[in-house]
Structure formats: structure tokens, C-alpha cells
Amino acid sequence: MLIEIRNLTKQFRKGDETITPLHDVTLDIDRGEFVSLMGPSGTGKSTLLNQIAGIDRPDSGTVTVAGTEITRLSRSRLARWRAEHVGYIFQTHNLIPVLTAYENVELPLLLLPFDRAERRRRVQIALEAVDLVDRADHYPRQLSGGQEQRVGIARAIVADPTVVVADEPTGDLDPATSEQILDLLQRLNRELGTTLLMVTHDAQAAAIANRQLRLDNGQILEIEHSLESVSSQTERH
Amino acid sequence: MLKFLPYILKTLWRHRARTLLTFSGAAVSLFVFCFVVALQEGLDRLTSQSDSTLVVFQANKFCPATSHLQQDYDQVISKLSGVREVVPIQVFTNNCRASLDVVVFYGVPPKKLRSVRDFELTAGSWAEFETNQDAGVVGQAVARRRKLKPGDRFSIGEVTVTVAGIFASQNKAEENYIYTHLEFLQRTPGLNLVGTVTQHEVVLDPSADPSHVAAQIDERFRGGPIQTDTRTKGTFQAASLADLVDLIGLTHYLGYACLGLMAVLILTTNFMSVQDRIREHAVLQTMGFSGELVFSLIMIESVLLSFAGGATGILTAVTVLANAGIAVSAEAVSLALTPSISLAVIGLLLSIAIGVLAGMLPALTAARTEIVPALRAA
Ligand SMILES: Nc1ncnc2c1ncn2[C@@H]1O[C@H](COP(=O)(O)OP(=O)(O)O)[C@@H](O)[C@H]1O
Ligand SMILES: [Mg+2]
């Protein structure tokens, strides 16, 4: 298994009240899977995603990604681990406003031991994948919402991470643009074999994944697991 | 770190109004600070100077206009052991009090001038000076202020001299004086000064004990018609500038206050910049930027700002100090404000230190920010 989540519990205290968005969650995600995570607002979808992305810590339980138990890493080693292994697609305000599309996509590569030429090559490939080569020198404010999100996706995949997580990536977009973005994510999964975990509260969006999960009352429910799609992924590798 | 420079510079550029204001504040602070230090350095130069030179003045007199010694005291003084040379000097000034544009004439025996001063003429000739009764050599700072060149005639009150040369000296304070013939000043119409001088300058052998010789001189004239007060040149000049010394001590605090202000200004800018970018820093950290890296980026931003601003202020101050020939004078002693290497270096180091100091807290705040709450807040 690529991602192994074991007995994960996360609580928040709000005054006297304690909420438990994740209660003893156990979940496996395989390499190459495209998993969608659904559920009403405020159930803890982002919280779970953030545990996998290594930007938050559980109260108990473990997350192991590609053999590394990330819940045990120190703050600075975890940052290093994120640079190498995670691509994160945000809902909005994804990009650094002072940097061009090109520079935004290059940013994660600056943390890794790539020289200038190698960085250029990779940024080029990532921008091609999202079909934005001609917008490389544009600043975020010069891009449409959909284009901005595509730059965000290019940035998430540029370092060839172990897992890409997306937190409501279409939450702020109109239906037509949403569809484009979902198509793009699906293509990344099919053509590049990217392991994808996408949070959404839109059932239609969730349906494009080959595995659909639902989070409710701190528990994970398996809605649909299209084995065919998974095995086709396995064949490809 | 160089890879991140475009990000840092573009961030500064994005808020260029704020950046420019902070930059200007830093520049002005260092500019003022440089003047304060130059003042202090000028004073230190005057008061620490020439332990082996004594100045004999009339006892209990302060302004050169009121000190009158017998000129022939020089005969007596030069016979004392340890004395190498005695130069009788008549001083004439247009203003005894502390002021910025004082003109001071020093009348000396023309043949002796070159042996007791290190002057180099940058224009004119020594022969012209030595052969003409009314000739004067003018320090280049005065020449610059008053726009004088050889051949010009120059008057203060009843004294009119012809400029024979412009001189430069290692001792920048000297460049604020005009040297004339002793006899010429003594014969100034209206002043009956023939036979008397303002002071005697006594050059000692290096082996002589200055305070011992000074005591001997004052002892020698105790019973005479005019009593003397003899001090080393440094002490004499410090006493002449006494009123200014306190003031300069005060400006020192103002100089440091300026730096404090600059630190607060940069601190404020840094905090604003960090507050503006809480989400941006959370995004960077999500991407894998470590807290240490975020810390460094903000520190570099802060130091760049304070260093660039400070360096500009220092450069401006050094240029002005080098070219304007600014001097403060009192009782015919001039304190020259000049630039120095130490001034520039101290200024630059302080700029960097202020950048570091003012960057620390905002950078730490940004580096310690919890990622998830920062992302949720925006
Ligand atoms: N840092 C936090 N502090 C306090 N409460 C939080 C924090 N993060 C999330 N929560 C709470 O946990 C619950 C789940 O949040 P979240 O994972 O963002 O939900 P979802 O993404 O499913 O909308 C919500 O009730 C939210 O208010
Ligand atoms: Mg959420």
C-alpha cells in the first residue's frame, strides 16, 4: 500500500465542546488510485487530507506514506518530506501573486537538488500538461480562475510527487471550468499514473474518481470502488 | 539562497511605496548618524592632537581678541629645555562664539609657517606668500565656502588680504583657517597690536614632558606684566570648544535615537509584510518550505531593505561631507566635519545589525505560524 492510515483520531476543542472530525480512521490507498472524498461541509474532509499531506498532526494514530511514518517526523523533516512527496492543490488563492506562472510552478523545484536546466525542463513539461505554455510569463492577476487553478495543478505535479491532494479544487469555479479541471485531474491520473486524493462536496465531481469515499461522523465509508479502473492502472505499471 | 532572490525582490517591489518609504527612512537615519559621528570624530581629532605642542595663552582669557601676550616672551620660552621652536601667533576672527561660518586669520612669521604645518599648496605659490606683506594662504575648506582663488582680495572688517595660495592639510580643521603675516595682522588699523600676540605655539622635543614644560612656562611669567596659561594643543582646543563638547555629546544621543527610529520603522514594515502574507507563507510551507527557510527569506528582506537604505544614506553623507567643507568653530578653533572609512564601515555594520534586529521577531512569527489555521483563516 502506498498510503496506510491507522487508527487516526483528531479532535478540536471549541470552548467546552469537543468535536471529533476523525475518529479511529483506518484507510489504505494504493499507488495510482484516484480517490474522491465526499461529505457535507465541516465533517473533517480537509482535516483528513491535511494529515496525509503532512501539514497537520493527529492526536493519535499513524500515517505511513511509501514506507515513511510521517506522523513521527520532526517539523523540519516533515517539511523536507512534503517537498519531495506531496503536491497540494488548494481551492483558491493558490499562487504567489508576485511571481509569474512559470516562477510559481518552479517554486517547489527550488527546494530540491535540481539545476537550472533541469528545473526549466520540468516546468516546461508541467505547463504543457496543463496546456498553459503560452501563459508562462503571466502573473496570477492576468489569468482567469480556471487558468490559475491549472497553474496550481502544474505546481503540484512538477516535482513528480508520491501523492497529489486536492482540497475542493473546483469549489470556486463555474461549472464549465470545473469540468475542465476535473478532466485534467482525470487525465493526470490515467496518463501519468498520479495518485490523487480529491476532497469535494459535489457528487458529480466525486464520480469521476475510481474510488469514492464518504466521511461522516468521524468515520470513512466506502461508496464505490471501481476495481476495473484500479486493475487497469495496475496493468499500466 | 540566491535562487529565492527573485521572490524576495519581487515581494519588495510589489509594495514599492512601502518599500521606498522604509528605504528613505533608513537613508535619512544613516545620513544624520554619519553627521553625528563625523562631529564626534572631528572633536576627537582636535582634542587628542599634538601632545608635543603647547599653546601659551593669556591667563583667564578665552576669546582670542582679548588675549595679549608680549611677543618677546618667545625669546624666554625658547631657552627652556625641551623646547624646539616657538611661534608667536596673532589671531583675528570675525566671530568668537560658536558658529558655522567663522573666518579665522592666523598671523605667523611667514618663514616659520612651513616648518610647523604640513600644508601643501593646491594653487598659488609660497614665494608669493612670503614676499607680499598682505598675502595670505587660505585653507581649501574656506576657499570652497567663500569661493576664493589666488589673486583674489578678501576682507573681514578692517583686514584685507590677497590670496597667495590655497592649501590642503592632513589636519582637516586647519583647512578652515587663513594664514597671514604676523606683522600684517598686528598692524590692522584700529587695533594697536604691535609688540603683542594672541598666543605662542610651542613645539616640544619628542622626549620632553609637556605638562612639565607648560608648568615651567607659566611659572616663569607668574611675576611678569601678563600671566600665562599654557596647555597642550589638544586640551587648549577642547577648552575653546567646551560649549560645543556638551552639545556634541547630546547629538550623540540624537544619532542613536535616529537609529532606533529606523529599527522601529523597519520592524513595522516587516510586521506588515508578514501579516499581509500569512496565507502565502502557509502555502509555501505546505509546498515544503521549512520554517527556517521562511525565517531566512524574511530576514534577507529586512536586511536588504536596511542595508540598501543605510548605504544610500551613508554614501550621500560621505559625498556631502567630502565636498561641502563643513566646520563648526568657536573661539577661533574650527572643528571640521570630514568623512572617514571608519564612519562608513560603522554605518554599514549598524545598518546590517538593525536589519537583523528588526527582522528577527517578524521572521520568527512567520516561521512559527501553524499551517492549517493560517490556510483556514484566509
Ligand atoms: N484548526 C482548527 N481549530 C478548530 N477547529 C477546527 C480546526 N480545523 C478544523 N476544525 C473543525 O473541524 C471540523 C472539520 O473541519 P474540516 O476538516 O475543515 O471540514 P471539511 O473540510 O469537511 O469542511 C469543523 O467543524 C471545523 O470547524
Ligand atoms: Mg474543507
XYZ file of C-alpha atoms and ligand atoms in Angstrom:
643
model
C 0.000 0.000 0.000
C 1.183 3.478 -0.774
C -0.740 5.232 1.991
C -1.612 3.459 5.226
C -3.732 5.281 7.749
C -4.139 3.506 11.073
C -6.492 4.403 13.932
C -6.304 8.096 13.172
C -8.091 10.367 15.625
C -8.213 14.145 15.548
C -10.179 16.362 17.892
C -10.688 20.076 18.208
C -11.809 21.887 21.301
C -14.139 24.818 20.872
C -14.780 26.183 24.330
C -16.347 23.366 26.331
C -17.302 21.472 23.211
C -15.085 18.821 21.680
C -15.524 17.886 18.041
C -14.026 14.750 16.598
C -13.783 15.073 12.814
C -11.661 11.908 12.626
C -12.452 9.041 14.943
C -10.242 5.978 14.744
C -9.994 6.156 10.962
C -8.214 3.343 9.170
C -7.751 3.585 5.414
C -5.445 2.315 2.686
C -4.829 3.976 -0.648
C -2.963 2.206 -3.381
C -0.472 3.645 -5.828
C -2.181 5.071 -8.903
C -5.600 5.360 -7.328
C -7.830 8.377 -7.873
C -9.795 8.699 -4.666
C -12.536 11.207 -4.006
C -13.627 12.097 -0.522
C -17.114 13.470 -0.087
C -19.243 14.675 2.746
C -21.062 17.730 3.978
C -19.212 20.849 4.980
C -17.455 20.692 8.315
C -17.227 16.912 8.615
C -13.445 16.767 8.551
C -12.552 16.101 4.930
C -9.852 18.768 4.857
C -8.613 17.593 8.207
C -8.047 14.081 6.846
C -6.440 15.401 3.678
C -4.081 17.573 5.698
C -2.933 14.582 7.726
C -1.970 12.801 4.521
C -0.304 15.935 3.150
C 1.759 16.213 6.324
C 0.693 19.743 7.272
C -1.271 18.701 10.333
C -0.798 16.152 13.075
C -3.293 13.702 14.586
C -3.993 13.274 18.271
C -3.378 9.550 17.855
C -2.838 7.000 15.124
C -0.323 6.887 12.308
C 0.008 7.864 8.666
C 2.562 5.980 6.620
C 3.321 7.059 3.068
C 5.584 4.956 0.869
C 7.097 3.361 3.927
C 7.687 6.572 5.865
C 5.691 7.016 9.022
C 5.192 10.745 8.598
C 3.371 11.188 11.877
C 6.728 10.644 13.582
C 8.772 13.156 11.607
C 10.033 16.367 13.186
C 8.665 19.651 11.898
C 11.637 20.388 9.654
C 11.975 16.806 8.349
C 8.285 16.823 7.612
C 8.741 19.994 5.540
C 11.528 18.270 3.620
C 9.291 15.240 3.153
C 6.464 17.381 1.793
C 8.797 18.979 -0.726
C 9.700 15.569 -2.094
C 6.446 13.672 -1.799
C 3.354 15.883 -1.783
C 1.662 18.077 -4.336
C -1.122 20.183 -2.853
C -3.878 21.795 -4.898
C -5.804 24.447 -2.972
C -9.307 25.675 -3.525
C -8.328 29.304 -4.199
C -5.559 31.843 -3.772
C -3.200 29.192 -4.737
C -0.466 31.167 -6.365
C 2.155 33.613 -5.173
C 0.907 36.903 -6.640
C 4.346 38.440 -7.221
C 5.585 35.515 -9.280
C 4.771 34.615 -12.877
C 3.069 31.343 -13.756
C 6.475 29.942 -14.656
C 8.054 31.052 -11.372
C 5.115 29.720 -9.382
C 5.483 26.302 -10.945
C 9.256 26.394 -10.441
C 8.952 27.183 -6.722
C 8.757 23.604 -5.356
C 11.743 22.623 -7.503
C 13.900 25.225 -5.745
C 13.716 23.035 -2.663
C 15.090 20.008 -4.475
C 18.554 19.386 -5.862
C 17.837 20.328 -9.470
C 19.979 22.659 -11.520
C 18.543 25.466 -13.582
C 18.322 23.480 -16.801
C 16.585 20.558 -15.138
C 14.148 22.913 -13.449
C 13.397 24.578 -16.775
C 12.767 21.209 -18.392
C 10.384 20.090 -15.659
C 8.454 23.354 -15.524
C 8.048 23.145 -19.284
C 6.620 19.625 -19.045
C 4.251 20.593 -16.231
C 2.991 23.657 -18.099
C 2.473 21.533 -21.210
C 0.483 19.030 -19.172
C -1.941 21.782 -18.137
C -1.783 23.416 -21.559
C -0.502 26.780 -20.353
C 2.904 27.118 -22.020
C 1.762 30.355 -23.650
C 0.859 31.856 -20.258
C 4.232 31.156 -18.639
C 5.114 34.832 -18.216
C 1.706 35.922 -16.980
C 1.116 36.939 -13.413
C -1.763 35.353 -11.455
C -3.871 38.525 -11.737
C -3.592 38.247 -15.529
C -5.043 34.725 -15.506
C -8.641 33.534 -15.356
C -9.787 31.441 -12.395
C -9.513 28.251 -14.404
C -6.047 29.125 -15.690
C -4.934 29.979 -12.175
C -6.127 26.616 -10.970
C -4.287 24.884 -13.819
C -1.070 26.645 -12.835
C -1.733 25.402 -9.311
C -2.054 21.878 -10.662
C 1.160 22.231 -12.657
C 2.904 23.360 -9.498
C 1.520 20.375 -7.580
C 2.802 17.831 -10.094
C 6.063 19.475 -11.188
C 8.275 17.685 -8.671
C 6.675 14.345 -9.542
C 5.347 13.775 -6.008
C 4.292 10.488 -4.486
C 0.776 11.758 -3.883
C -1.240 14.740 -5.053
C -4.008 16.043 -2.812
C -6.686 18.493 -3.900
C -8.990 20.265 -1.466
C -12.174 21.212 -3.331
C -10.213 22.194 -6.446
C -13.380 23.234 -8.289
C -15.135 24.809 -5.341
C -14.649 28.328 -6.643
C -15.133 27.732 -10.361
C -18.112 27.887 -12.692
C -19.484 24.536 -13.978
C -17.770 24.657 -17.378
C -14.380 25.466 -15.908
C -14.919 22.885 -13.177
C -15.401 20.249 -15.812
C -12.121 21.228 -17.497
C -10.261 20.943 -14.223
C -11.827 17.572 -13.398
C -10.926 16.312 -16.869
C -7.390 17.461 -16.316
C -7.138 15.660 -12.975
C -8.540 12.505 -14.505
C -6.013 12.691 -17.320
C -3.146 13.141 -14.893
C -4.277 10.028 -13.077
C -4.787 7.963 -16.232
C -1.835 9.123 -18.271
C 0.808 9.838 -15.668
C -0.402 7.404 -13.030
C -0.532 10.130 -10.407
C -2.003 9.021 -7.098
C -4.761 11.505 -6.364
C -6.877 12.268 -3.362
C -9.584 14.845 -4.022
C -11.913 16.360 -1.471
C -15.229 17.630 -2.795
C -18.794 18.044 -1.684
C -20.052 17.748 -5.234
C -21.304 14.247 -6.086
C -20.747 14.739 -9.816
C -17.163 15.711 -9.255
C -16.663 12.783 -6.919
C -17.983 10.408 -9.542
C -15.011 10.835 -11.881
C -12.739 9.142 -9.345
C -12.308 5.416 -9.485
C -12.867 5.137 -5.784
C -15.347 7.183 -3.790
C -15.208 7.642 -0.051
C -17.525 9.423 2.291
C -16.671 10.907 5.643
C -19.414 11.030 8.211
C -19.331 11.236 11.980
C -15.610 10.755 12.018
C -15.857 7.505 10.048
C -14.883 6.592 6.480
C -17.459 4.850 4.327
C -16.588 3.172 1.064
C -19.195 4.239 -1.527
C -17.836 2.756 -4.678
C -14.639 1.074 -5.665
C -14.336 0.547 -9.370
C -11.953 -2.434 -9.418
C -11.759 -2.365 -13.165
C -10.227 1.024 -13.169
C -7.733 0.081 -10.457
C -6.645 -3.075 -12.275
C -6.205 -1.134 -15.490
C -3.901 1.170 -13.556
C -2.004 -1.808 -12.239
C -1.585 -3.209 -15.734
C -0.173 0.068 -16.933
C 2.588 -0.089 -14.336
C 19.521 31.169 -1.209
C 20.289 33.005 -4.425
C 17.513 31.042 -6.133
C 14.993 32.797 -3.906
C 16.264 36.291 -4.654
C 13.713 36.970 -7.431
C 10.918 36.112 -4.995
C 12.377 38.416 -2.330
C 12.969 41.314 -4.713
C 9.577 40.982 -6.342
C 7.922 40.961 -2.949
C 9.710 44.212 -2.063
C 8.832 45.648 -5.453
C 5.170 44.731 -5.118
C 4.826 47.086 -2.162
C 7.124 49.671 -3.665
C 5.530 52.633 -1.922
C 6.051 50.999 1.435
C 9.499 49.782 0.442
C 10.527 53.228 -0.764
C 9.312 54.909 2.421
C 11.182 52.483 4.617
C 14.229 52.742 2.412
C 14.123 56.549 2.666
C 13.711 56.392 6.422
C 16.780 54.194 6.674
C 18.715 56.522 4.377
C 17.833 59.639 6.351
C 18.664 57.922 9.645
C 22.102 56.895 8.486
C 22.680 60.283 6.895
C 22.049 62.019 10.206
C 24.008 59.387 12.074
C 27.022 59.953 9.814
C 26.972 63.676 10.584
C 26.827 62.980 14.281
C 29.735 60.576 14.076
C 31.691 62.996 11.886
C 31.168 65.670 14.514
C 32.423 63.342 17.227
C 35.363 62.214 15.128
C 36.272 65.811 14.340
C 36.213 66.667 18.036
C 38.278 63.614 18.926
C 40.854 64.591 16.313
C 41.175 68.095 17.750
C 41.370 67.151 21.375
C 43.666 64.179 21.041
C 46.023 66.073 18.805
C 49.666 67.079 19.283
C 50.631 66.311 22.807
C 54.031 67.651 21.891
C 52.696 71.094 21.015
C 51.777 73.636 23.699
C 49.673 76.733 23.381
C 50.563 79.681 25.643
C 47.556 81.972 26.172
C 46.891 84.896 28.472
C 45.614 83.604 31.799
C 41.841 83.892 32.388
C 41.115 84.946 28.815
C 39.049 82.908 26.389
C 38.363 84.795 23.221
C 41.477 85.380 21.124
C 40.507 89.039 20.798
C 41.193 89.553 24.475
C 44.423 87.618 24.909
C 47.513 89.799 24.594
C 50.935 88.390 25.353
C 54.286 90.119 24.897
C 55.675 88.944 21.588
C 59.160 88.725 23.103
C 58.029 86.010 25.511
C 59.129 83.747 22.685
C 62.756 84.567 23.476
C 62.290 83.402 27.061
C 60.312 80.300 26.188
C 62.682 79.120 23.507
C 65.516 78.979 26.078
C 63.675 76.394 28.211
C 64.906 72.858 27.871
C 62.716 70.574 25.743
C 61.523 73.434 23.552
C 62.308 73.050 19.890
C 60.570 76.065 18.417
C 58.278 78.914 19.444
C 55.844 80.518 17.002
C 54.187 83.800 18.015
C 50.664 83.918 16.597
C 48.193 86.766 16.249
C 44.632 85.509 15.842
C 41.884 87.550 14.279
C 38.338 86.285 13.908
C 35.032 87.762 12.857
C 33.151 85.791 15.455
C 34.263 84.448 18.813
C 31.127 82.496 19.505
C 30.134 79.091 18.190
C 29.115 79.413 14.588
C 29.157 77.646 11.262
C 30.786 80.241 9.036
C 33.604 81.708 11.038
C 36.624 83.238 9.365
C 39.815 82.898 11.365
C 43.099 84.594 10.490
C 46.292 83.269 11.998
C 49.160 85.733 11.667
C 52.510 83.958 11.895
C 56.089 84.806 10.942
C 55.922 83.772 7.269
C 59.212 81.877 7.284
C 58.071 79.678 10.170
C 54.751 78.551 8.741
C 56.052 75.727 6.622
C 58.170 74.274 9.417
C 55.278 73.946 11.885
C 52.479 72.988 9.479
C 52.213 70.213 6.857
C 50.441 72.400 4.285
C 50.564 71.528 0.607
C 49.526 74.246 -1.805
C 46.906 73.127 -4.279
C 47.037 76.510 -6.026
C 49.260 79.596 -5.848
C 52.834 79.754 -4.544
C 54.771 80.005 -1.315
C 57.039 82.677 -2.800
C 54.041 84.880 -3.435
C 53.005 84.432 0.206
C 56.409 85.051 1.713
C 57.263 88.154 -0.304
C 53.984 90.090 -0.010
C 53.058 91.800 3.277
C 49.317 91.448 2.748
C 49.398 87.920 1.328
C 47.540 85.010 2.865
C 47.313 81.286 2.269
C 43.774 80.021 2.552
C 42.641 76.598 3.725
C 40.769 74.820 0.988
C 37.590 74.456 3.061
C 37.381 78.243 3.470
C 38.323 78.736 -0.155
C 35.462 76.467 -1.173
C 32.956 78.145 1.114
C 33.988 81.659 0.111
C 34.858 80.808 -3.485
C 38.405 82.133 -3.243
C 41.284 81.629 -5.677
C 44.835 83.004 -5.883
C 44.878 86.709 -6.722
C 41.519 87.419 -5.062
C 41.289 90.057 -2.380
C 39.323 89.144 0.695
C 38.153 91.383 3.558
C 36.794 90.809 7.013
C 36.317 94.055 8.904
C 39.499 96.116 8.593
C 41.580 93.182 7.415
C 42.057 92.762 3.679
C 44.362 90.025 2.382
C 45.397 88.976 -1.075
C 45.104 85.253 -1.643
C 48.571 83.891 -2.482
C 47.682 80.220 -2.323
C 45.171 77.577 -1.329
C 46.419 74.809 0.947
C 45.438 71.292 1.919
C 46.400 69.632 5.182
C 46.234 66.205 6.791
C 44.573 68.022 9.660
C 41.200 68.902 8.138
C 40.450 71.502 10.815
C 43.410 73.577 9.554
C 41.734 73.844 6.171
C 39.235 76.194 7.788
C 41.873 78.850 8.616
C 43.628 81.631 6.735
C 47.307 82.205 7.493
C 48.796 85.689 7.054
C 51.960 87.520 8.056
C 52.116 88.189 11.799
C 53.147 91.773 11.355
C 50.358 92.429 8.883
C 47.681 91.408 11.397
C 49.388 93.329 14.179
C 49.180 96.479 12.055
C 45.440 96.123 11.460
C 44.056 99.687 11.531
C 42.292 100.400 14.773
C 43.969 97.631 16.728
C 47.184 98.595 18.442
C 48.820 95.223 18.500
C 52.433 95.762 17.522
C 54.643 94.004 20.026
C 51.900 91.727 21.316
C 50.460 88.429 20.100
C 47.414 86.345 20.964
C 49.346 83.222 21.769
C 52.602 81.400 21.412
C 52.659 77.939 19.948
C 55.488 75.896 21.445
C 56.786 72.839 19.620
C 58.492 70.426 22.005
C 61.167 67.805 21.574
C 59.528 64.391 21.483
C 61.324 63.463 24.689
C 60.084 66.488 26.630
C 57.334 66.160 29.232
C 54.559 68.538 28.025
C 52.995 69.181 31.419
C 56.394 69.853 32.966
C 57.338 72.386 30.291
C 53.870 74.001 30.477
C 54.257 74.422 34.242
C 57.715 75.902 33.756
C 56.411 78.473 31.260
C 53.539 79.612 33.498
C 55.928 79.745 36.475
C 58.392 81.843 34.521
C 55.792 84.565 33.773
C 53.949 84.497 37.054
C 55.531 87.713 38.285
C 55.546 89.417 34.868
C 53.141 92.003 33.480
C 50.985 89.387 31.775
C 50.419 85.969 33.296
C 50.113 82.951 31.030
C 48.074 79.792 30.884
C 49.863 77.016 28.991
C 48.207 73.805 27.866
C 48.763 71.102 25.280
C 47.156 71.976 21.985
C 44.574 69.212 22.420
C 43.493 70.462 25.834
C 43.527 74.056 24.617
C 41.260 73.228 21.692
C 38.942 71.167 23.874
C 38.634 74.153 26.213
C 37.931 76.515 23.316
C 35.180 74.226 22.096
C 33.909 73.488 25.609
C 30.424 74.777 24.878
C 30.232 72.585 21.824
C 31.531 69.485 23.581
C 28.354 69.147 25.636
C 26.243 69.794 22.586
C 28.107 67.175 20.599
C 27.598 64.732 23.455
C 23.901 65.422 23.125
C 23.847 64.945 19.360
C 25.301 61.541 20.004
C 22.051 60.525 21.641
C 20.136 62.032 18.758
C 22.210 59.919 16.395
C 21.328 56.771 18.279
C 17.705 57.861 18.504
C 17.730 58.082 14.712
C 18.944 54.501 14.505
C 16.271 53.442 16.975
C 13.651 55.116 14.836
C 14.974 53.326 11.791
C 14.793 49.989 13.634
C 11.170 50.651 14.578
C 10.341 51.687 11.026
C 11.811 48.534 9.535
C 10.235 46.413 12.245
C 6.838 47.876 11.368
C 7.355 47.265 7.668
C 8.416 43.696 8.361
C 5.394 43.027 10.511
C 3.085 44.482 7.875
C 4.765 42.408 5.226
C 4.449 39.236 7.305
C 0.843 39.950 8.250
C -0.052 40.521 4.588
C 1.389 37.169 3.699
C 0.157 34.804 6.386
C -1.596 32.699 3.766
C 1.276 32.987 1.311
C 3.713 31.674 3.906
C 1.317 28.856 4.754
C 1.156 27.942 1.059
C 4.956 27.985 0.858
C 5.227 25.789 3.931
C 2.659 23.390 2.509
C 4.849 23.149 -0.559
C 7.737 22.098 1.641
C 9.397 25.368 2.627
C 10.711 24.800 6.133
C 10.157 27.272 8.947
C 13.880 28.001 8.816
C 13.667 28.895 5.147
C 10.700 31.208 5.655
C 12.630 32.785 8.529
C 15.656 33.339 6.313
C 13.624 34.820 3.473
C 12.116 37.443 5.756
C 15.473 38.167 7.364
C 17.029 38.732 3.956
C 14.169 41.011 3.014
C 14.706 43.027 6.178
C 18.487 43.232 5.848
C 18.295 44.123 2.161
C 15.983 46.985 2.967
C 18.003 48.379 5.852
C 21.323 47.834 4.132
C 20.292 49.443 0.856
C 18.672 52.373 2.648
C 21.556 52.741 5.075
C 24.190 52.524 2.359
C 22.421 55.223 0.363
C 22.303 57.485 3.410
C 25.962 56.852 4.149
C 27.005 57.452 0.564
C 25.096 60.731 0.494
C 26.564 61.825 3.818
C 30.104 60.929 2.762
C 29.678 62.831 -0.511
C 28.338 65.899 1.259
C 30.986 65.770 3.990
C 33.769 65.371 1.461
C 32.658 68.239 -0.745
C 30.901 70.819 1.386
C 33.786 71.564 3.772
C 31.504 71.952 6.762
C 33.069 73.205 10.012
C 31.831 74.367 13.368
C 34.007 76.950 15.080
C 34.228 78.597 18.454
C 36.878 80.914 19.884
C 38.840 80.683 16.662
C 39.135 76.901 16.820
C 37.464 75.008 13.996
C 36.060 71.521 14.116
C 35.960 70.049 10.626
C 33.327 67.531 9.593
C 35.001 65.070 7.270
C 34.109 61.587 6.058
C 36.201 58.627 7.117
C 36.490 54.943 6.351
C 35.572 54.083 9.916
C 32.460 56.209 9.616
C 31.322 54.353 6.506
C 32.144 50.937 7.947
C 30.432 51.607 11.272
C 27.407 52.911 9.402
C 27.180 49.864 7.157
C 27.602 47.444 10.049
C 24.912 49.240 12.015
C 22.576 49.125 9.004
C 23.006 45.381 8.790
C 22.617 44.958 12.535
C 19.395 46.970 12.511
C 18.082 44.865 9.620
C 18.832 41.694 11.561
C 17.342 43.041 14.762
C 14.186 44.341 13.113
C 13.756 41.167 11.066
C 14.090 38.703 13.927
C 10.667 38.913 15.532
C 8.546 39.137 12.352
C 10.573 36.340 10.769
C 10.144 34.171 13.835
C 6.422 34.865 13.863
C 6.099 33.816 10.235
C 8.275 30.737 10.658
C 6.295 29.518 13.670
C 2.860 30.016 12.113
C 0.768 26.840 12.162
C -0.014 25.955 8.566
C -3.603 24.719 8.796
C -5.094 27.582 10.841
C -3.284 30.048 8.548
C -4.793 28.396 5.471
C -8.262 28.254 7.038
C -8.153 31.883 8.165
C -7.729 33.323 4.691
N -7.643 24.338 13.428
C -8.891 24.107 13.827
N -9.305 24.576 15.030
C -10.560 24.328 15.452
N -11.464 23.655 14.771
C -11.121 23.181 13.571
C -9.814 23.396 13.043
N -9.734 22.788 11.838
C -10.967 22.234 11.634
N -11.771 22.482 12.662
C -13.155 21.997 12.796
O -13.158 20.635 12.457
C -14.292 20.345 11.677
C -13.846 19.752 10.351
O -13.225 20.762 9.587
P -12.779 20.491 8.095
O -11.858 19.354 8.061
O -12.240 21.775 7.560
O -14.152 20.175 7.411
P -14.489 19.994 5.883
O -13.211 20.126 5.113
O -15.086 18.641 5.777
O -15.454 21.051 5.539
C -15.059 21.638 11.532
O -16.081 21.635 12.485
C -14.070 22.683 11.825
O -14.698 23.792 12.392
Mg -12.632 21.648 3.775
